[in-house]
XYZ file of C-alpha atoms in Angstrom:
553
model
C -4.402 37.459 14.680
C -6.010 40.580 13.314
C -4.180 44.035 13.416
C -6.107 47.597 13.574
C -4.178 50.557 11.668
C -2.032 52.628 14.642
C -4.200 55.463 15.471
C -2.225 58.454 17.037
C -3.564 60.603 14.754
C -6.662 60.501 12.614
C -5.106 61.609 9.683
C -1.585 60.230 8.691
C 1.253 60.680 5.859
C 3.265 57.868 4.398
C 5.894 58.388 1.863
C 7.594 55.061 0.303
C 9.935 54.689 -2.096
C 9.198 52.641 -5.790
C 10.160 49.190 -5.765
C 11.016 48.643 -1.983
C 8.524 46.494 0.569
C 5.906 48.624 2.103
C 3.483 47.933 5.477
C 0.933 49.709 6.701
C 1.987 49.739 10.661
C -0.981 48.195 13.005
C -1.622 47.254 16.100
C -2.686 43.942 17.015
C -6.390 43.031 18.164
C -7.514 40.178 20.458
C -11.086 41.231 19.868
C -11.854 40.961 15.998
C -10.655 37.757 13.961
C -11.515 39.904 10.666
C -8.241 41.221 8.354
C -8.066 44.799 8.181
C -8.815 46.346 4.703
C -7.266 49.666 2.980
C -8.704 50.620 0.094
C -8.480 53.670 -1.588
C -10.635 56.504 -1.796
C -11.272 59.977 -3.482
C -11.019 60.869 -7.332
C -9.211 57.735 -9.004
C -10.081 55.354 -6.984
C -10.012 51.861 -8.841
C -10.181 49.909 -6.361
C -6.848 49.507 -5.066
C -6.587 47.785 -1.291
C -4.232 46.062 0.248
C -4.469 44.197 3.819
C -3.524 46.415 6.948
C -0.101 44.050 8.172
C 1.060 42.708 4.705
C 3.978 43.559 2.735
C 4.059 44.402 -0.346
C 5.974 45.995 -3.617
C 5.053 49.819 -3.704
C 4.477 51.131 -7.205
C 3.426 54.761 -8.611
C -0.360 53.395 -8.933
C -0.754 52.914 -4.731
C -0.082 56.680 -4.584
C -3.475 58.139 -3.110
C -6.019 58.535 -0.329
C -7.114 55.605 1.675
C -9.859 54.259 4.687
C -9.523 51.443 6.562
C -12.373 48.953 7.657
C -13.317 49.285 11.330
C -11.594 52.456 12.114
C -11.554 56.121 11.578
C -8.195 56.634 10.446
C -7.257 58.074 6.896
C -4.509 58.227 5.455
C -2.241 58.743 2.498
C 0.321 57.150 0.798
C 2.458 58.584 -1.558
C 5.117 56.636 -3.880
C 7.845 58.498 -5.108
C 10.263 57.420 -8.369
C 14.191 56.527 -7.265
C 14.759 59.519 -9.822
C 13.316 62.133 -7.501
C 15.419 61.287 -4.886
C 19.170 62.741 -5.192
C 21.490 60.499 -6.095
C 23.435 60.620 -2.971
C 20.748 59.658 -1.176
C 19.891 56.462 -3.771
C 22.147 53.571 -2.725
C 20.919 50.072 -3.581
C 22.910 47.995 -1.504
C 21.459 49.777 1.565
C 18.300 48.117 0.924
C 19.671 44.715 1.622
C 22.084 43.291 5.073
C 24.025 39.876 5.304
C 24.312 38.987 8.977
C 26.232 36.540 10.211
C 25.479 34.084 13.016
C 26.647 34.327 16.860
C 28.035 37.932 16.101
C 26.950 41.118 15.866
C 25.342 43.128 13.369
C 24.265 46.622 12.033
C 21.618 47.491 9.598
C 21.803 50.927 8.499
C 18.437 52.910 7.160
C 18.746 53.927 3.803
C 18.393 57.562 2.805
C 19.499 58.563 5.986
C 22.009 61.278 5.604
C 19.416 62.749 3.314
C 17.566 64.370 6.131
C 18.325 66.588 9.135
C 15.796 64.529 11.398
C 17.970 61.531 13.220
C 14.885 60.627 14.898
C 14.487 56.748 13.717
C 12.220 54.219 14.417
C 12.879 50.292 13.556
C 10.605 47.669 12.771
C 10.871 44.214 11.914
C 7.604 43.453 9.755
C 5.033 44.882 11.883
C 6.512 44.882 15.138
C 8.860 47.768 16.449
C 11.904 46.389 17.052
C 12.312 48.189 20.707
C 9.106 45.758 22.233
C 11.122 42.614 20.484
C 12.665 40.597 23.689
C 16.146 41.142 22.014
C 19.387 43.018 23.334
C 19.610 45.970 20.033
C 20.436 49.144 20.438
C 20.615 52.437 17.878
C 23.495 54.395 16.769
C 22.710 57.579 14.378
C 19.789 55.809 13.198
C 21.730 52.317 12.464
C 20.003 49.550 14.351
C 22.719 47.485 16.076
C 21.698 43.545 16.800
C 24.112 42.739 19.448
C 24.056 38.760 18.601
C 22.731 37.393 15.561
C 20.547 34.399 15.145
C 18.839 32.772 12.516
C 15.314 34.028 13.703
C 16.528 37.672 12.487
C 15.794 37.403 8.655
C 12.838 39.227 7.445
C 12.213 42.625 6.355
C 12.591 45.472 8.244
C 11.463 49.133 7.777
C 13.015 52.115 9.383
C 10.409 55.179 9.731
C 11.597 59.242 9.557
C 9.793 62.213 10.009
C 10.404 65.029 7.229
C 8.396 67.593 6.106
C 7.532 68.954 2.884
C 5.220 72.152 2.047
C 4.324 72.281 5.901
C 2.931 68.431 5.987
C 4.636 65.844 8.443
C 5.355 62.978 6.028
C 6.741 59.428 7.547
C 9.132 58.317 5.661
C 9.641 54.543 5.584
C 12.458 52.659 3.997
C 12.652 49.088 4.058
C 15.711 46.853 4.413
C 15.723 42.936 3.984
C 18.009 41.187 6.254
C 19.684 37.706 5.661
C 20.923 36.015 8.622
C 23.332 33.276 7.573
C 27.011 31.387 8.856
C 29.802 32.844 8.915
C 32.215 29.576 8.465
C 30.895 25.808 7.584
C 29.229 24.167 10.837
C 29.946 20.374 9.241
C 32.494 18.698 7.213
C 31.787 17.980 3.559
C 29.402 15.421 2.605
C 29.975 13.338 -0.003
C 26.527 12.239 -1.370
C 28.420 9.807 -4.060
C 30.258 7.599 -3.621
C 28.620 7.411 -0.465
C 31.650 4.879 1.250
C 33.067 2.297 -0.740
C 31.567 1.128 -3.746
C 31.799 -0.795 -7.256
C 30.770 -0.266 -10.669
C 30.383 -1.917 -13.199
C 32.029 -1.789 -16.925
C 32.354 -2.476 -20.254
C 36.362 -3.174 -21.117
C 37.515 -1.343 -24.017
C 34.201 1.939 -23.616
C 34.793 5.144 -21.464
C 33.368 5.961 -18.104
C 33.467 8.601 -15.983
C 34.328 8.227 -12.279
C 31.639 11.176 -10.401
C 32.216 12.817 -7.055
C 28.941 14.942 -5.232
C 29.375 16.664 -2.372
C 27.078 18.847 -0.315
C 29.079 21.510 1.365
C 28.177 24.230 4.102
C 27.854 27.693 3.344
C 30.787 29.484 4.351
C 31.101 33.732 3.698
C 35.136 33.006 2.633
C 34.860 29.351 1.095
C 37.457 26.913 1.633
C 35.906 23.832 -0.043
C 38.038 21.563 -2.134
C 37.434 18.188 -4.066
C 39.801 16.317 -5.300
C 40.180 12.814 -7.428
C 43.168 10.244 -6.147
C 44.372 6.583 -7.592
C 45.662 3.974 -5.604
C 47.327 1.328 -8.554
C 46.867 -2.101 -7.380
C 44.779 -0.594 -4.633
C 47.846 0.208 -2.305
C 46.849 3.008 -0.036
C 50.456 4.466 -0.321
C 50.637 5.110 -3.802
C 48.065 7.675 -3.973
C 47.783 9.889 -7.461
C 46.317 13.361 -8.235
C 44.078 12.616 -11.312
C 43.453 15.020 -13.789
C 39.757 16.053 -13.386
C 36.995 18.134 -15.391
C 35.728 21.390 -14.315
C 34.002 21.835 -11.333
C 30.100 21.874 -11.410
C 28.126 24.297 -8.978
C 24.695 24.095 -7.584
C 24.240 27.176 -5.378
C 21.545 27.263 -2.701
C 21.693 30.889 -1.801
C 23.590 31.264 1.750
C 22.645 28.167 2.628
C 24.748 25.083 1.276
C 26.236 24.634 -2.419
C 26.647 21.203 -4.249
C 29.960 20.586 -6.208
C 29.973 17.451 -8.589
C 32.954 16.905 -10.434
C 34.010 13.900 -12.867
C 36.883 12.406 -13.823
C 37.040 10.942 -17.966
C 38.332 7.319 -18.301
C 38.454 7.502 -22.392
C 39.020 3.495 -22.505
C 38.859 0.989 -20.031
C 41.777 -1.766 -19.558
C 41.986 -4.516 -17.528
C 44.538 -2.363 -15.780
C 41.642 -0.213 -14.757
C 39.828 -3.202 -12.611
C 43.254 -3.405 -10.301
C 43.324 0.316 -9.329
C 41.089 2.148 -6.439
C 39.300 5.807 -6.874
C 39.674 7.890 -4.092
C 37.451 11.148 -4.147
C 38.104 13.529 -1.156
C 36.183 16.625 -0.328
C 37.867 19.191 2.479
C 36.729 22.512 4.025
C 37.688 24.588 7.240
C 35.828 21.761 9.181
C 37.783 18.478 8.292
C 37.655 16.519 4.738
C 35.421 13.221 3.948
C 36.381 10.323 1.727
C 34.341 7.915 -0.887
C 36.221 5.184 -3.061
C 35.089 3.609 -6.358
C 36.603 -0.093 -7.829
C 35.766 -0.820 -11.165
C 34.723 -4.285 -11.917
C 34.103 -5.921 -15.167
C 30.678 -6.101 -16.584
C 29.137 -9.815 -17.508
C 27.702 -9.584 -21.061
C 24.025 -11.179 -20.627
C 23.199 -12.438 -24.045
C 19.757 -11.083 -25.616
C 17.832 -13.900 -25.731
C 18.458 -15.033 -22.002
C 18.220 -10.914 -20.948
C 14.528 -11.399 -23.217
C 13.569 -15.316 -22.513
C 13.715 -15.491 -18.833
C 10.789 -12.537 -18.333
C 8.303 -13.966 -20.931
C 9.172 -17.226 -19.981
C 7.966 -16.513 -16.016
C 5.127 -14.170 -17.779
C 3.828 -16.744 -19.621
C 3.960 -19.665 -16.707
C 1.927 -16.646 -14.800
C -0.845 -15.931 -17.392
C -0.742 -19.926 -17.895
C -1.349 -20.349 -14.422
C -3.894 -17.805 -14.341
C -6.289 -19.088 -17.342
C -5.832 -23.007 -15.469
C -7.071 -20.754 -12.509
C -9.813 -19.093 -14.393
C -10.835 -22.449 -16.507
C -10.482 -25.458 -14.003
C -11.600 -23.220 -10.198
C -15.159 -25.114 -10.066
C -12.964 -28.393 -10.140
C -10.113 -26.636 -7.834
C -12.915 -26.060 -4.662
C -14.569 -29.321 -5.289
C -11.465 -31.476 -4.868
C -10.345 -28.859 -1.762
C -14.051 -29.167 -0.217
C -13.907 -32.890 -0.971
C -11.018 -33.781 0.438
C -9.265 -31.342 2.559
C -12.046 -29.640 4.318
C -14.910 -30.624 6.528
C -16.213 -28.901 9.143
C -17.406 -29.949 12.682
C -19.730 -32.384 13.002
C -22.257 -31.865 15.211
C -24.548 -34.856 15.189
C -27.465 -32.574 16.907
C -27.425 -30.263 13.959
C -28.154 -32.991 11.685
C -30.878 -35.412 11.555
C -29.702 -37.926 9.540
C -26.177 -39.196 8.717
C -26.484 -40.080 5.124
C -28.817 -39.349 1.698
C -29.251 -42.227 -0.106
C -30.095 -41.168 -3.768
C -30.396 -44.103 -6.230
C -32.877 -44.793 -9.048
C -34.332 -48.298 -9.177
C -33.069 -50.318 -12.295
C -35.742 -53.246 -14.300
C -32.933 -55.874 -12.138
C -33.326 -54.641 -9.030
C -36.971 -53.698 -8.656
C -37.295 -57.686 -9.644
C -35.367 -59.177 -6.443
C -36.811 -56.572 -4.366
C -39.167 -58.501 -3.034
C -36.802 -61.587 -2.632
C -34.405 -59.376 -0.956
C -37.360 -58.182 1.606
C -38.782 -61.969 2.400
C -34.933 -62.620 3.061
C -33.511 -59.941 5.281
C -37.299 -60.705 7.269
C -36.717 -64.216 7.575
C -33.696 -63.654 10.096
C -30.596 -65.393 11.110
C -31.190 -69.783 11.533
C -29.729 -70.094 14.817
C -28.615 -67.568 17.932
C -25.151 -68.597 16.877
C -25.795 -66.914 13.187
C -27.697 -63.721 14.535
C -24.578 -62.903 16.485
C -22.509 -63.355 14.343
C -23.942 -61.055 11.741
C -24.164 -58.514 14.717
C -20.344 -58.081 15.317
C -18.593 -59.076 11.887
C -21.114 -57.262 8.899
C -18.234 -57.934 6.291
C -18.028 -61.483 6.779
C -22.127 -61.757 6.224
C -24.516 -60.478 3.629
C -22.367 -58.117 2.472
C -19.748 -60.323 1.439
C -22.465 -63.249 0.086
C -24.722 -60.012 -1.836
C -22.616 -59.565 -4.823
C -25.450 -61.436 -7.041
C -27.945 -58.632 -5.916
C -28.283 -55.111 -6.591
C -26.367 -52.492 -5.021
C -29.766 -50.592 -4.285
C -30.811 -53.725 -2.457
C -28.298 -53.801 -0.308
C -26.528 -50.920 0.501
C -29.638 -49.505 2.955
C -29.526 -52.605 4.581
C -25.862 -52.658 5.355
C -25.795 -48.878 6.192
C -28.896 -48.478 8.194
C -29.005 -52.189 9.952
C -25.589 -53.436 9.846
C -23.616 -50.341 10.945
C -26.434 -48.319 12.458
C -26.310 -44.791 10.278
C -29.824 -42.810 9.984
C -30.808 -42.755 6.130
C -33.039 -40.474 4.681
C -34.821 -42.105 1.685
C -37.050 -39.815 -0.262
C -39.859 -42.788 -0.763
C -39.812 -43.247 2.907
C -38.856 -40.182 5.187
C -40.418 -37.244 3.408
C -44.090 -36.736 3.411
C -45.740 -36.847 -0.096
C -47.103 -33.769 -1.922
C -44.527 -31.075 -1.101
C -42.473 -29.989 -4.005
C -40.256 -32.315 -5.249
C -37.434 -29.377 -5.512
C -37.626 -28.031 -2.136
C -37.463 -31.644 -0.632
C -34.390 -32.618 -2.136
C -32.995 -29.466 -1.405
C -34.253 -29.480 2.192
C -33.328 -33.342 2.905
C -29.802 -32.002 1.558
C -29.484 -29.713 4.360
C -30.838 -32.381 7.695
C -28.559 -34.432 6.095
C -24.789 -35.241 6.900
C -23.089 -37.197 3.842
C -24.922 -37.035 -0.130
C -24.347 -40.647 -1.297
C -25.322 -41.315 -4.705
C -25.742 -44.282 -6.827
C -25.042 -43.864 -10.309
C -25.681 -45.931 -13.286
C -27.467 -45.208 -16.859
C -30.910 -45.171 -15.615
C -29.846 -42.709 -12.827
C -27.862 -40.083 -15.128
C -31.217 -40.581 -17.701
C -33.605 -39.737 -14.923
C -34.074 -36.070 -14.813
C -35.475 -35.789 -10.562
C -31.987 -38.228 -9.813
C -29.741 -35.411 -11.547
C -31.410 -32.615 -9.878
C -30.472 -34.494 -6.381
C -27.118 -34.366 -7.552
C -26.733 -30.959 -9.222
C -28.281 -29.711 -5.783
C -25.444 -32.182 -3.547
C -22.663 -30.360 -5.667
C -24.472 -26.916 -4.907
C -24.232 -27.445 -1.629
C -20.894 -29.065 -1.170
C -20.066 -25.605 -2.875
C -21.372 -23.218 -0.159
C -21.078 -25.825 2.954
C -18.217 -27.148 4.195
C -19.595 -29.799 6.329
C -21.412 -31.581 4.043
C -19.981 -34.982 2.705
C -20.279 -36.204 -1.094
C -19.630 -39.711 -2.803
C -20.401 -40.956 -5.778
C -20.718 -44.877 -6.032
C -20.607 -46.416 -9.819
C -22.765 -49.337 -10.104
C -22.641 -49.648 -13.922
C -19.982 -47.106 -15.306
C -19.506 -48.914 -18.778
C -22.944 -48.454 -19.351
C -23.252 -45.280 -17.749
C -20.402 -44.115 -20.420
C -21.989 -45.200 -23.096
C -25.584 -43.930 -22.351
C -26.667 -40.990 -24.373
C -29.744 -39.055 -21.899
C -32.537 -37.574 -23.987
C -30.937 -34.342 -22.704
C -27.432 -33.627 -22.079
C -25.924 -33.430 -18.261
C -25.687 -29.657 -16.506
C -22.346 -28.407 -17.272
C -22.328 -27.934 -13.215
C -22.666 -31.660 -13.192
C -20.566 -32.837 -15.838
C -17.259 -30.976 -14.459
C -18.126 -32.936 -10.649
C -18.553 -35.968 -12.254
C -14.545 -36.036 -13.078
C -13.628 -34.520 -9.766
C -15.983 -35.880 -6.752
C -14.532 -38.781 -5.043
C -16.455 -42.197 -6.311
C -16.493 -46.446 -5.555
C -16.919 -48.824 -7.946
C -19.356 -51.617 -7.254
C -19.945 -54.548 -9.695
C -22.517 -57.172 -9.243
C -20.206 -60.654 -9.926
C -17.163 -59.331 -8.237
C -15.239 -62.009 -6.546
C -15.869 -61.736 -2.092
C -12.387 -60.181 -1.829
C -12.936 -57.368 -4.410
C -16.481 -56.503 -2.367
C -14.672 -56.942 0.832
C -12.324 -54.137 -0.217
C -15.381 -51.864 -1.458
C -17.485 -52.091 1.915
C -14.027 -51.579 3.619
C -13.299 -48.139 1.302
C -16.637 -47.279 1.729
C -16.394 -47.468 5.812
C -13.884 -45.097 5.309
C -15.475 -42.683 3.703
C -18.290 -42.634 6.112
C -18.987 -39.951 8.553
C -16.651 -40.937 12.016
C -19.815 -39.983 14.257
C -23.835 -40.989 13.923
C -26.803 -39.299 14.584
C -28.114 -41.793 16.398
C -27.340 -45.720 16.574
C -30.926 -47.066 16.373
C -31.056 -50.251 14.195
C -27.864 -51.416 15.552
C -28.591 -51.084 18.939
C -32.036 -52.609 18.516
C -30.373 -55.531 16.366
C -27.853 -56.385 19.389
C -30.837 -56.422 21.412
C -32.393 -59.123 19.754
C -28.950 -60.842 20.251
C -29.055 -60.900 23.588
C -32.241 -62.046 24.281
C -32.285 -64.643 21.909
């Protein structure tokens, strides 16, 4: 809201007294949202202004000349010394009113015997008092508040007309009003011991029993706090304890805080059987907080020191296992706790066979072709092998290599879709993006390791890149199957393993297979290994086509 100087004259007089409030009376305007500057004008002007509608502190230096902003009024103000006024017209405590609540009140202007002119008119800040929507009256220029409420503090000025060497001076006096209670609204609060409580201590040191309480303002006080003890905590036998002077915390007419203490110079065991009874009492009513002393359990250094390192240390421990062994963490999480759905039309083949042909095994290669051509003898055989793989060549193969055999068993014997680099990806793309590719239309990473495979620098790539991807996939499926680990121990590769794969190596699950084994040892690795296959397939080609033949035949 922005307030215009009162313009009933173009030209107006203000006399103010040193060291009281003084405000420039204005009207208020609905039109402008700009404050109102005063500044001051004529010889000796430096600069002085002051906002038309603010209080402030008048001192000798505001006496002069001054022009408001946005209007044609003048004015000045002059600031006279307490010393030029007579002393019987000089009273300090007129220039400050206590008023009490829900009664009435009277605030008297200051100086006003002083002058033969009873014409007075109040204000409260900037707004006379008669447009207020209050019941007030005045009485030989007192201004009578006929009921008091808390919305009546502020500063008020009381304006008289005088005149001095033929000029019509307003005099304004200013009076700052306190409205406050009469007597305490509440009953004393007793901020400690807030109820009942217990402390602890030391048998044979002092302590000192303390009693806060937060207490209304009251104009004629009445508060009281007192310390009581009950031996052997018998309500009955209550005591009046000698206590330490009283400590006060004033709030000015608003609420006062009173702690007070009571000394215990040595505590006894007699001490732990008794009950402290502070109670705190004005007009209102009185309030109550007990204190028992219990004994204090001695905690002996080392445990008090020992049991925090101890848990900091099994938390930075945990932390650097954390830091040192996470790679290993996810891959035995990803491995065996999470796999996501799968969707056998996302995939176009179940399993990546990755295996490096050995001297051994590229030698019965071709025996192992001319036999799994040459078929079953009779129908009786064929079917046989159809519905009971374990109890066939897998369980009569333990004489031939694992490379041999284990795309027979998986592709015709229990109808999963490999993908074989040599056979399902079309030569003279980049060896690195078809691994990486046939990775990702793949299912389940199966790969067969023995020295010549951790020696052969493409076979480690296909594994480094499985472990990548078991990494950032959650559907893909890795095993590791050991066809020579003695050998692969002992191998020494012209250069050393990725640290990537090194750390998997320990983790990743793995099968054994060992050419020599006796049938029941193989029987349990095609068994484990059915296991670990995925539970749906792509699509059941060679098996189907295989019971086909059965049936015909």
């Amino acid at each position: 809201m922005t307030y215009f100087p009162i313009t009933d004259a173009t030209h107006q007089h203000y006399r103010a007294v040193e060291g009281e409030m003084f405000m420039m009376p204005c009207n208020k305007s609905v039109n402008r949202h700009m404050d109102v500057v005063c500044s001051r004008t004529g010889e000796g002007a430096d600069g002085t202004s002051f906002v038309c509608g603010r209080g402030f502190p008048a001192e000798a230096k505001h006496s002069g000349k001054y022009a408001c902003s946005g209007s044609e009024l003048f004015f000045q103000l002059q600031v006279v010394e307490r010393s030029e006024i007579s002393l019987g017209c000089i009273q300090s405590e007129e220039n400050s009113k206590e008023l009490y609540f829900d009664q009435g009140g009277e605030v008297p202007c200051p100086g006003f015997n002083c002058s033969n002119n009873t014409h007075v008119i109040w204000y409260k800040g900037n707004e006379a008092v008669s447009e207020q929507k209050r019941e007030s009256c005045l009485t030989g220029g007192t201004l009578h508040l006929c009921k008091v409420n808390r919305y009546d503090t502020g500063v008020y000025f009381c304006d008289r007309q005088i005149i001095d060497q033929g000029v019509n001076w307003t005099f304004r006096r200013a009076v700052n009003v306190t409205a406050i209670s009469a007597e305490a609204s509440d009953s004393p609060d007793i901020i400690y011991p807030n109820g009942n409580i217990t402390e602890k201590v030391e048998l044979g040191q002092p302590h000192t029993l303390r009693c806060t309480v937060h207490f209304d303002f009251e104009k004629e006080s009445s508060r009281e706090v007192l310390w009581y003890m009950n031996y052997g905590s018998n309500t009955e036998t209550m005591n009046l304890l000698l206590m330490e002077p009283q400590e006060l915390d004033f709030v000015p007419k608003t609420f006062t805080y009173v702690v007070i203490r009571k000394a215990i110079i040595q505590v006894t065991p007699e001490h732990l059987n008794n009950r402290y009874t502070c109670i705190a009492s004005n007009i209102v009513g009185n309030s109550t907080g007990t204190i028992e002393l219990k004994e204090k359990i001695k905690v002996k250094w080392p445990s008090l020191v020992g049991y925090p390192i101890a848990s900091l240390l099994l938390v930075a421990g945990l932390g650097i296992v954390l830091h040192v062994k996470w790679l290993e963490i996810q891959l035995i999480y990803r491995s065996h706790f999470q796999h996501g759905n799968h969707d056998g039309d996302e995939k176009e083949f179940d399993v990546f066979l990755s295996y490096v042909w050995s001297p051994p095994s590229a030698e019965v290669m071709g025996v192992s072709t001319l036999s799994s051509q040459r078929g079953p003898d009779t129908d009786e055989e064929a079917c046989s092998s159809c519905m009971d793989p374990l109890n066939t060549e897998e369980g009569k193969s333990t004489q031939r290599p694992l490379e041999v055999v284990l795309p027979q068993v998986l592709e015709d014997r229990w109808g999963y879709r490999l993908c074989l680099l040599e056979r399902d990806v079309v030569p003279g793309g980049a060896y690195t993006n078809d691994v990486v590719l046939a990775i990702q239309r793949s299912r389940m990473l199966i790969c067969l390791l023995s020295a010549d495979y951790l020696s052969n620098s493409n076979a480690v790539f296909v594994l480094e890149s499985g472990v990548q991807a078991l990494l950032q996939d959650s559907t893909l499926k890795l095993l590791l199957i050991w066809t020579s680990r003695a050998s692969a121990s002992l191998i020494q590769p012209d250069s050393p393993l990725p640290t990537l794969v090194q750390r998997a190596l320990k983790v990743l699950p793995s099968l054994e297979w060992t050419s020599g084994k006796p049938a029941r040892a193989t029987s349990n690795f095609w068994r484990s290994l059915k296991k670990a296959m995925p539970d749906h397939k792509v699509k059941l080609v060679s098996l189907m086509q295989n019971q086909k033949h059965c049936t015909l035949a």
